[in-house]
Coordinates of C-alpha atoms in Angstrom, one line a residue:
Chain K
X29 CA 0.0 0.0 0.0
X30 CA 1.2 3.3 -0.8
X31 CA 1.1 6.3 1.3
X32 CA 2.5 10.0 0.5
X33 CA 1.5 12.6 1.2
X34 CA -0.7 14.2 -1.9
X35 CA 0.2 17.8 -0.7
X36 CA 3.5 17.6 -1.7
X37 CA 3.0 15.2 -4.5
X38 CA 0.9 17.9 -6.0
X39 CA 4.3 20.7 -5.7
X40 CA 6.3 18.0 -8.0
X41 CA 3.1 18.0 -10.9
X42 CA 3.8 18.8 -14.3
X43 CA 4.6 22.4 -14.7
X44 CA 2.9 22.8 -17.6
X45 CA -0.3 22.5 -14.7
X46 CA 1.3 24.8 -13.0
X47 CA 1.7 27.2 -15.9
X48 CA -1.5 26.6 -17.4
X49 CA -3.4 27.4 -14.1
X50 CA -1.0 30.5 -13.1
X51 CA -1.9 32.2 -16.2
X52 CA -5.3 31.8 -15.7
X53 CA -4.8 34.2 -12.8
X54 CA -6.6 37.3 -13.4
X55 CA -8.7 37.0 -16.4
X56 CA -12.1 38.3 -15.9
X57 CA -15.5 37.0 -16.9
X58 CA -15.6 37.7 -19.9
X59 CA -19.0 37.5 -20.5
X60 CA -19.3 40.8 -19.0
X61 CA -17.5 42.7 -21.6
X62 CA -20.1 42.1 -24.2
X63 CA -20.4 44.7 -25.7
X64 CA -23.1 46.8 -27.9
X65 CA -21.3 46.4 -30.5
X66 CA -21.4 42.5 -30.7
X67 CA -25.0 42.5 -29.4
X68 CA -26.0 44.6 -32.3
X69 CA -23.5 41.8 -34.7
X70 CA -25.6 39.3 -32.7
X71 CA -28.8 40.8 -33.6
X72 CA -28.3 41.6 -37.1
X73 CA -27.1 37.7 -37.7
X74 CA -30.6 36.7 -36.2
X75 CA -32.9 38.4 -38.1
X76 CA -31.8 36.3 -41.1
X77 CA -31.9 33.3 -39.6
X78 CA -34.1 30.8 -40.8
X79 CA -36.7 28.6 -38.3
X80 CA -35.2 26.0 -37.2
X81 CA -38.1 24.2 -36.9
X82 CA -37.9 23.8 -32.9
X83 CA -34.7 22.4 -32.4
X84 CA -31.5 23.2 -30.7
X85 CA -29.2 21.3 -32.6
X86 CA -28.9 23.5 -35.8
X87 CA -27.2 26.8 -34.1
X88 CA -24.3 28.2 -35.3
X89 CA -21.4 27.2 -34.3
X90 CA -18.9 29.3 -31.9
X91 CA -16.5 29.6 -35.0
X92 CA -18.8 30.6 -37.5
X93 CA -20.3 33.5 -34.9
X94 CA -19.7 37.0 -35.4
X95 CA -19.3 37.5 -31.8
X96 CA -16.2 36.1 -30.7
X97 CA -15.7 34.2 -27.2
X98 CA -16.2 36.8 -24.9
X99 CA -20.3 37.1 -26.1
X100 CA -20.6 34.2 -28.4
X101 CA -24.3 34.2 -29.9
X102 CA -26.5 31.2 -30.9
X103 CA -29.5 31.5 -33.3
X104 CA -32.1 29.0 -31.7
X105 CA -35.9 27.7 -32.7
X106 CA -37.9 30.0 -34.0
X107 CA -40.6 31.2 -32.1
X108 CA -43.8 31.7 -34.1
X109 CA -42.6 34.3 -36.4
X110 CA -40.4 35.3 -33.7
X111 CA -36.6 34.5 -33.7
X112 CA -34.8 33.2 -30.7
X113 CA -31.3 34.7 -29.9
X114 CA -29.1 33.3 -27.4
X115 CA -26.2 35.1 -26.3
X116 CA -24.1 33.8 -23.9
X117 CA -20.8 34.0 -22.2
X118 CA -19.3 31.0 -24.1
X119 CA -17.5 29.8 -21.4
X120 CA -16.1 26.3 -22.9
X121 CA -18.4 26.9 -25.6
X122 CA -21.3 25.6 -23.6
X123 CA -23.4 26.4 -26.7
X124 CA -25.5 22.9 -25.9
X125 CA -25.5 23.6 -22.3
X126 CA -29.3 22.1 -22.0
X127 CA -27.9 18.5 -23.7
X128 CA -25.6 16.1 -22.2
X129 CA -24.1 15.8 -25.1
X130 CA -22.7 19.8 -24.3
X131 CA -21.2 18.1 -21.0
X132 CA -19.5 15.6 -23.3
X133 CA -18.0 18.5 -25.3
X134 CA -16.8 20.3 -22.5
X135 CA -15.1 17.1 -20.8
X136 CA -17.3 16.9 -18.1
X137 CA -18.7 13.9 -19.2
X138 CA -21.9 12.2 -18.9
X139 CA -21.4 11.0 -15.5
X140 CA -20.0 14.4 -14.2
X141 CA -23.4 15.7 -15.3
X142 CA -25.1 13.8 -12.9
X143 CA -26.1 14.4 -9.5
X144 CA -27.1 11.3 -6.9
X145 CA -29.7 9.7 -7.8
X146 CA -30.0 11.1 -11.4
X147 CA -29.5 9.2 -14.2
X148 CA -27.6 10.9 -17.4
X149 CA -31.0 11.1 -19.4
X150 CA -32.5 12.7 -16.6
X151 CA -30.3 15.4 -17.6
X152 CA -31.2 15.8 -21.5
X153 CA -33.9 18.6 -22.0
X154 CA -34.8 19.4 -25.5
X155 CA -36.4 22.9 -27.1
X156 CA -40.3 22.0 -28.8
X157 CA -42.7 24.5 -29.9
X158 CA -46.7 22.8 -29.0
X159 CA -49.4 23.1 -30.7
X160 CA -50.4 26.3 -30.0
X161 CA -47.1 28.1 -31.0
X162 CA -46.0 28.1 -27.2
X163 CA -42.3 27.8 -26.8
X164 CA -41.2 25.2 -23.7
X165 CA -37.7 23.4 -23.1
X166 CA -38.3 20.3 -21.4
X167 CA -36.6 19.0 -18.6
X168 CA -37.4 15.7 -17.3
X169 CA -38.2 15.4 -14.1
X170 CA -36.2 14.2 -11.4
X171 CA -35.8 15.4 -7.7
X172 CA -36.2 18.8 -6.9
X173 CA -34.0 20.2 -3.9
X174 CA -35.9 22.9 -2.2
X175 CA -34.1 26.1 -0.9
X176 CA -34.3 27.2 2.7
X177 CA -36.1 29.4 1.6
X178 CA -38.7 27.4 0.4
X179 CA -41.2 25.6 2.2
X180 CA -44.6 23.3 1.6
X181 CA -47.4 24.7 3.5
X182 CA -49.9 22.3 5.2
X183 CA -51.6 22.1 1.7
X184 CA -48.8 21.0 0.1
X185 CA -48.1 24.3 -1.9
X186 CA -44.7 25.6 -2.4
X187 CA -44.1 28.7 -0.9
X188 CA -41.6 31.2 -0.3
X189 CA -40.6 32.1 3.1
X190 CA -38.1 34.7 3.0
X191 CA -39.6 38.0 2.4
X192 CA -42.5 37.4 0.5
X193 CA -44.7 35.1 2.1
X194 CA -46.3 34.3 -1.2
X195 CA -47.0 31.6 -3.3
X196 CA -45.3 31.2 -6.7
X197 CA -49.1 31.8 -8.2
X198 CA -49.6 34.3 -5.9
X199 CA -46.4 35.9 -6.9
X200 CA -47.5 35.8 -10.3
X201 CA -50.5 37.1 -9.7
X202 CA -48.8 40.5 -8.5
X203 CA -47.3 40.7 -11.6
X204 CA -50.1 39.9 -13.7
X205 CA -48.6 36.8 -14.9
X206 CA -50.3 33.3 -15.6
X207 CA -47.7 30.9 -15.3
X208 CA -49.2 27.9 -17.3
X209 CA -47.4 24.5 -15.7
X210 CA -45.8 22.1 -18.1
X211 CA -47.1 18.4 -17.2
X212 CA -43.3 17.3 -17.6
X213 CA -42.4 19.0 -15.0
X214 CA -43.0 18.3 -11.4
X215 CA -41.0 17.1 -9.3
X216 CA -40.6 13.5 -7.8
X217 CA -43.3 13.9 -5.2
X218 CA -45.4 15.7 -8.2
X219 CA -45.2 18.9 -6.6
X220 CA -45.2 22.0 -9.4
X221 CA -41.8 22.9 -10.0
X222 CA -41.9 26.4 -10.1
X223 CA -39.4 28.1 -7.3
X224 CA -38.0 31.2 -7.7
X225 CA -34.6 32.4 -6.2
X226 CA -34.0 35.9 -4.5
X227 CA -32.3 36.9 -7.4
X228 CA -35.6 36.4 -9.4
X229 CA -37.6 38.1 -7.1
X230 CA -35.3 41.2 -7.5
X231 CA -35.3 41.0 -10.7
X232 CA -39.3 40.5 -11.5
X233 CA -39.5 43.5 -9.3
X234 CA -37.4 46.1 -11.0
X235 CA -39.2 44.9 -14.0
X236 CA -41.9 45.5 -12.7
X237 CA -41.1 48.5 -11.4
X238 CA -40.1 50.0 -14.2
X239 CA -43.7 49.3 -16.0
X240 CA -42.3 47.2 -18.6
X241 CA -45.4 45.8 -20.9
X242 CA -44.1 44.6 -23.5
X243 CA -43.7 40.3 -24.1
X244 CA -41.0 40.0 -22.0
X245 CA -40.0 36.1 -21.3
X246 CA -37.9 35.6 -18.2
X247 CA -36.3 32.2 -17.4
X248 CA -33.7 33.5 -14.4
X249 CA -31.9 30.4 -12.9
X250 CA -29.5 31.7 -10.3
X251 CA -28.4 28.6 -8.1
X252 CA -27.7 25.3 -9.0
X253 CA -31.2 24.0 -7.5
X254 CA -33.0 27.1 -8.0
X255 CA -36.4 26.4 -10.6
X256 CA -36.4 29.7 -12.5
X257 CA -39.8 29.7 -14.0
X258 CA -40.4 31.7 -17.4
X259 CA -42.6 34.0 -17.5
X260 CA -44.5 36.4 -20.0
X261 CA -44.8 40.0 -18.5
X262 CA -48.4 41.4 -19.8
X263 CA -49.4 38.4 -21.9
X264 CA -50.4 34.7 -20.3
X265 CA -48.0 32.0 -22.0
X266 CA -45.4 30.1 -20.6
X267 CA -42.3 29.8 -22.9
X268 CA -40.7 27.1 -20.7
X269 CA -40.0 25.7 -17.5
X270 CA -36.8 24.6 -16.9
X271 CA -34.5 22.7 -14.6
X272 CA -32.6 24.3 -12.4
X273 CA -29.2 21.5 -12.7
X274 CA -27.9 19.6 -14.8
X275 CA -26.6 21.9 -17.1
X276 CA -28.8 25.0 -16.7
X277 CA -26.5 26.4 -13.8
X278 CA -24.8 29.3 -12.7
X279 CA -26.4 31.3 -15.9
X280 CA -29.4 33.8 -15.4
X281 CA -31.4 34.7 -18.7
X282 CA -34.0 36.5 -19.9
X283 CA -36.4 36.0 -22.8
X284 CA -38.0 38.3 -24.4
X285 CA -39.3 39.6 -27.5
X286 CA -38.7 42.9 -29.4
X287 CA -39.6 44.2 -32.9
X288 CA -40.6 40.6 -34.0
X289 CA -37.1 38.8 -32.5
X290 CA -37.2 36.9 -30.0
X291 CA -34.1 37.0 -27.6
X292 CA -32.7 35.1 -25.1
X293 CA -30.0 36.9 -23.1
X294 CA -28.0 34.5 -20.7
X295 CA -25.3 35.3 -18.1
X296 CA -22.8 33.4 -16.9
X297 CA -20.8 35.7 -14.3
X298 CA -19.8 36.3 -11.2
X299 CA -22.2 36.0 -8.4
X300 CA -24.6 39.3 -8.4
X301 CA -23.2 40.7 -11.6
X302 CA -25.7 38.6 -14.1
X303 CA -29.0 40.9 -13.4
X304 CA -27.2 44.3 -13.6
X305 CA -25.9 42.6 -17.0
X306 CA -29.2 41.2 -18.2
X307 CA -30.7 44.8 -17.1
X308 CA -27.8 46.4 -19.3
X309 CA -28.7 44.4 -22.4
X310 CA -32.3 45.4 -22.2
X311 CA -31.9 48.6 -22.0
X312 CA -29.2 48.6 -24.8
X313 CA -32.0 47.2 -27.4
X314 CA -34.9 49.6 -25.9
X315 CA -36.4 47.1 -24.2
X316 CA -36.4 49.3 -20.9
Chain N
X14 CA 13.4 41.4 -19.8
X15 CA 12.5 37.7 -20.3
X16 CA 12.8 34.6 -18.4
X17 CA 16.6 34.1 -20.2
X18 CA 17.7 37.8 -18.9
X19 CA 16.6 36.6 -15.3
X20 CA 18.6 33.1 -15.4
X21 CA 21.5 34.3 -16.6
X22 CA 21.6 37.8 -14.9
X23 CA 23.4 36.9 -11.7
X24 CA 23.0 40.5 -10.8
X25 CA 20.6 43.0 -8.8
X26 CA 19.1 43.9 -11.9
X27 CA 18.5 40.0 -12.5
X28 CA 16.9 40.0 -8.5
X29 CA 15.1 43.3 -9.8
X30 CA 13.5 41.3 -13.2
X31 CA 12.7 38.6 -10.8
X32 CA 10.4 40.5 -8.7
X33 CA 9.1 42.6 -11.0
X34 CA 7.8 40.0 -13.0
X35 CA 6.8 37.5 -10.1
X36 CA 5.8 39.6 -7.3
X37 CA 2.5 39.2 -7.9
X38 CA 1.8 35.7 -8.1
X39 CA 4.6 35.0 -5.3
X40 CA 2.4 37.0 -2.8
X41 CA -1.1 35.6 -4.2
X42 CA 0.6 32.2 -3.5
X43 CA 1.4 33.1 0.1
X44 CA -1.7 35.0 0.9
X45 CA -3.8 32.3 -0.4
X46 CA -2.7 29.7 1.9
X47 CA -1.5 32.0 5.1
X48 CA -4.2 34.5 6.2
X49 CA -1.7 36.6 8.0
X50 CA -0.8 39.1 5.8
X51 CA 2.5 39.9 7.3
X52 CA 3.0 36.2 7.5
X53 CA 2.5 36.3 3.8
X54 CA 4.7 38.8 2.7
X55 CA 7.3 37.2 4.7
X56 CA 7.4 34.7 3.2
X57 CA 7.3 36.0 -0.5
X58 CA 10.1 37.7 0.5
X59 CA 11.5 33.9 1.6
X60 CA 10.6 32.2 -1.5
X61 CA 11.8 35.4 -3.5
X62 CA 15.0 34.8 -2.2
X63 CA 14.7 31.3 -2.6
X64 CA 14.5 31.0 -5.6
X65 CA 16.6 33.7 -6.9
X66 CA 19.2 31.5 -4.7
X67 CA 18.7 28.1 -6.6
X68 CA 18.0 29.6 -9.4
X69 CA 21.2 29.1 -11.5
X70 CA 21.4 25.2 -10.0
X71 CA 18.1 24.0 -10.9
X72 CA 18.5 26.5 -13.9
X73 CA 14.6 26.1 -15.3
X74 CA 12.9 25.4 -18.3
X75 CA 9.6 26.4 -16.8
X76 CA 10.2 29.6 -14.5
X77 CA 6.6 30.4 -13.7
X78 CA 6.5 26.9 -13.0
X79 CA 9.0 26.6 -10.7
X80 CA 8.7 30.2 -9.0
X81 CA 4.8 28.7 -8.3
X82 CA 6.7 25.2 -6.4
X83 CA 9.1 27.1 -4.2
X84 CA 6.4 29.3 -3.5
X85 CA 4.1 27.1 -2.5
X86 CA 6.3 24.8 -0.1
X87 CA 7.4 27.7 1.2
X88 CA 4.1 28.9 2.2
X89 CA 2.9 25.2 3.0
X90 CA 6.1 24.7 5.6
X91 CA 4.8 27.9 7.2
X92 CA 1.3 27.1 7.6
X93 CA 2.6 24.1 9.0
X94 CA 4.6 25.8 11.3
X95 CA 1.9 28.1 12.6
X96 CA -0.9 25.7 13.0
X97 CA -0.7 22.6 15.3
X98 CA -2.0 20.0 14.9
X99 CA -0.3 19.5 11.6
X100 CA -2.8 20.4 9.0
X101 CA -5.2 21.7 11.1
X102 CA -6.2 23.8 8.3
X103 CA -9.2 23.5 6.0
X104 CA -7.5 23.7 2.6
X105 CA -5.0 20.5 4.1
X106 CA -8.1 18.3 5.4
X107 CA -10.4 18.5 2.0
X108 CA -7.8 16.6 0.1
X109 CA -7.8 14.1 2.9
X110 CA -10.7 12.4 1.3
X111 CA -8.3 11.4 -1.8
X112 CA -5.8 10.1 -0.2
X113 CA -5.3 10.9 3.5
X114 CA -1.9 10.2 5.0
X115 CA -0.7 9.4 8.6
X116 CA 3.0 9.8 7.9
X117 CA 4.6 13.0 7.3
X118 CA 8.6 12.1 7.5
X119 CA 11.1 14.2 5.3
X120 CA 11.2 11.0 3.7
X121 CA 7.5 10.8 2.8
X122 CA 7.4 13.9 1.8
X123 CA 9.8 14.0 -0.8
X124 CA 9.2 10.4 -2.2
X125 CA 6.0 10.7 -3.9
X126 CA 7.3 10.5 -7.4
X127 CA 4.7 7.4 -8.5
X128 CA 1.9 9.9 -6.8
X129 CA 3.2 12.9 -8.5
X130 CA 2.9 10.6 -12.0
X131 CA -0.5 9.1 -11.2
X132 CA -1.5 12.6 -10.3
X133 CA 0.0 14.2 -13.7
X134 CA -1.7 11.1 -15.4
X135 CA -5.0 12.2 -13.6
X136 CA -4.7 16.2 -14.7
X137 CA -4.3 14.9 -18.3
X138 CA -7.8 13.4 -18.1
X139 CA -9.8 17.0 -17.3
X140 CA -10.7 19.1 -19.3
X141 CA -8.7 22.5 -19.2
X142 CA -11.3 24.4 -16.7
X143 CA -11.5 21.4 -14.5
X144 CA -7.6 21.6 -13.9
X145 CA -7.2 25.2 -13.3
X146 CA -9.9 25.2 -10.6
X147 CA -8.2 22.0 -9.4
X148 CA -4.9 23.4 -9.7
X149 CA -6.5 26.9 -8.7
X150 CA -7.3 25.5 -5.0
X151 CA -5.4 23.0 -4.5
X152 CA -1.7 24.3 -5.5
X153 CA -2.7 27.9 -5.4
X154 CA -4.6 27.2 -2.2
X155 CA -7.1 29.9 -3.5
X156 CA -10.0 30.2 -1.2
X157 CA -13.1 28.7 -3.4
X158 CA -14.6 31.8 -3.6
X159 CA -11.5 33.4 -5.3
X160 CA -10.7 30.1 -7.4
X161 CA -14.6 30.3 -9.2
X162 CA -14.2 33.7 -9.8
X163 CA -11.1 32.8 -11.6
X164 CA -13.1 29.8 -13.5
X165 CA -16.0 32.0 -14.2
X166 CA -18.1 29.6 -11.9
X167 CA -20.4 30.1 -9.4
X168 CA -19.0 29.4 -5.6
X169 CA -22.2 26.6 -5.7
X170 CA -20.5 25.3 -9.0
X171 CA -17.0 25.4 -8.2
X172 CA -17.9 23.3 -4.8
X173 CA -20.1 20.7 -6.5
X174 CA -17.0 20.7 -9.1
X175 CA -14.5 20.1 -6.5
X176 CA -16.4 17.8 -4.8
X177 CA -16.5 16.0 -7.8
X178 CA -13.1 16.2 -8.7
X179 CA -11.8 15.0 -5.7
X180 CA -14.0 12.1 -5.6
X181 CA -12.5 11.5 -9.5
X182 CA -8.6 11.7 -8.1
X183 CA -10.2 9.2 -5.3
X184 CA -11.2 6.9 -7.5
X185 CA -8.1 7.2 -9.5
X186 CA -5.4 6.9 -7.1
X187 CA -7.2 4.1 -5.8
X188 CA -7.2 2.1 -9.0
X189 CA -3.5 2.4 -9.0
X190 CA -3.0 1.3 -5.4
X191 CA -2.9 4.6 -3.2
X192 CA -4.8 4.2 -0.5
X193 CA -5.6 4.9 2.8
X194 CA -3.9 3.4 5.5
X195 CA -4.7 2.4 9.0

């Protein structure tokens, strides 16, 4: 049996480790540093995008983008006449973050993707457009980890307990929103998987606040076990619900619609910088 | 200057190069794993000196690389020092759960070449962003709060990631015969 100590081992790695992970000191997220410029790139590039029929698999790929890795941009489905847009930070080209096929491609592999208890193909989500036009990404369900913050009542509802004693209906209530459920997705004990994170609640807020009526999709997914819901803002559709891990972490985005194109903006940064960047981007293309 | 200018300057203006260009990292080393700032500019000013001092033996390929070791068992040795029981310390005890050891001899400390290979061997495997936040807390002994920020991660990511990276290394070493012993 061998025995050493790993602390020292680790002083005697490769320095090419050492080097790789030295340099790596003092970059910054880069997906803060998108800039109007390659939004507007971004935007031009989706307006002649053909449908794409409802799938994710037919985006463009990070080389082929006009944005370059610190905003690369992805033209997904097609929305009704609408066209989605989804900028992200492109960290490891996670352009098929919502597949496990993404993990794969990012050398996480299949089994890195998975939590306890979760099989790999819990994990796969897919984009699909129903019958009625509505947009929904599809998580399949699995086990739900509830926040602190979150509580069932003595119905059974999920509520929030932190500082709105609410109801994730009643929350959407407030905001005039009718959060339709997708069947898909409840968790294991069949609860209804919406949950929304103080970040969302922030966020819905100074929407709100500013009186933004327009068709404003939000699908904000702050933790790793948070359920952002998406939302319309002054219409009554849900776009999708959406898991909150297995591949949909760390990242808050916003849907929304403007002058026909649909967009999806999506953060991946630093803790507390994704809203003010999300907010930034919206009001760089009118939106606020 | 470069990395030439600094080897084969045996001069203050070689010592000068030297700090100028490693300064930085030398003290992010020593303030990641020793919370006492003075404690950490002590010793950059240690392994400064160390290394300036061995400099033209070991004559390195890889400066960075080898700035980063002395650094770090620098900093290590003083940690050590300043914290009884021996690796009282949080960043020593989360690596416990690869491969914990009971012996800590001169001898064992320096004879881990078939670890050192199995852990290269490992490093290979991950993907680049999985070994600089391995490297990032582990070598660095960045707090994981400081070592997502440099992945671009979440602190809730860069845990789970951990987590499962040491479980990986775990699972590793113990396919090649490290393991615990009682």
């Amino acid at each position: 049996m061998k025995t050493n100590s790993i602390y020292e081992a680790l002083n005697n790695v490769d320095d090419k480790f050492i080097s790789e992970a030295a340099k790596a000191h003092g970059k910054r997220p880069m997906a803060l540093m998108i800039t109007a410029a390659s939004l507007a790139a971004a935007l031009a590039l989706a307006v002649g995008i053909r449908n794409l029929s409802g799938t994710m698999g037919n985006y463009i790929s990070p080389a082929d983008s006009p944005v370059n890795q610190s905003g690369a941009s992805y033209v997904a489905p097609g929305f009704g006449e609408s066209k989605l847009l989804w900028i992200y930070d492109s960290f490891n080209n996670r352009k098929g973050e919502f597949t496990s096929d993404a993990y794969e491609a990012q050398g996480l592999g299949k089994s890195e993707m998975s939590l306890p208890n979760d099989s790999a193909d819990d994990q796969n989500g897919e984009f699909t457009l129903d019958a009625d036009g509505n947009f929904w990404f599809n998580v399949y369900p699995h086990d739900i980890v509830i926040p602190d913050s979150f509580k069932l009542d003595e119905t059974g509802e999920l509520r929030w307990f932190r500082d709105l004693e609410m109801s994730p209906a009643d929350l959407f209530a407030e905001f005039g929103v009718s959060p339709l459920m997708n069947d898909n997705f409840t968790n294991s004990g069949g609860e209804p998987s919406v949950m929304v994170s103080q970040s969302t609640i922030d966020f819905f807020y100074t929407l709100y606040n500013k009186n933004i009526n327009k068709n404003v999709y939000f699908d904000v997914s702050y933790h790793t076990h948070d359920i952002g819901g998406a939302y319309i803002i002054g219409d009554n559709k849900v776009i999708s619900m959406k898991d909150g891990h297995g591949g949909i972490v760390e990242q808050n985005r916003a849907f929304f619609a403007y002058d026909g194109v649909m967009y999806v903006v999506s953060v991946c940064g630093t803790l507390g910088d994704e809203n003010d960047y999300i907010m930034d981007v919206l009001a760089d293309l009118g939106v606020l | 200057m470069n990395n030439e200018y600094v080897l084969s300057e045996r001069s203050e203006s070689g010592l000068r190069e030297l700090k100028r260009k490693y300064e930085r990292l030398i003290l992010m080393v020593c303030r990641s794993v020793l919370k006492s700032p003075e404690d950490a500019e002590e010793c950059a000013n240690d392994a400064l000196l160390a290394v300036w001092e061995s400099i033209e033996r070991d004559y390195p390929e890889n400066l960075t690389a080898y700035v980063c070791k002395i650094t770090r068992r620098k900093a290590l040795n003083r940690l050590r020092y300043n914290t009884a029981p021996m690796r009282s310390s949080e960043l020593l005890t989360e690596l416990d759960e690869c491969l914990p050891s009971t012996k800590y001899s001169p001898e064992s400390m320096f004879e881990s070449t078939e670890l050192t290979a199995a852990l290269n061997d490992w490093l290979g495997t991950l993907s680049e962003k999985q070994r600089v936040l391995f490297m990032r807390r582990y070598f660095f002994s960045e707090s994981i709060k400081d070592a997502a920020r440099e992945c671009r991660m979440t602190v809730t990511a860069a845990t789970t990631a951990l987590s499962r990276l040491r479980g990986s290394l775990k699972k590793y070493l113990s396919e090649r015969g490290f393991n615990y012993e009682n």
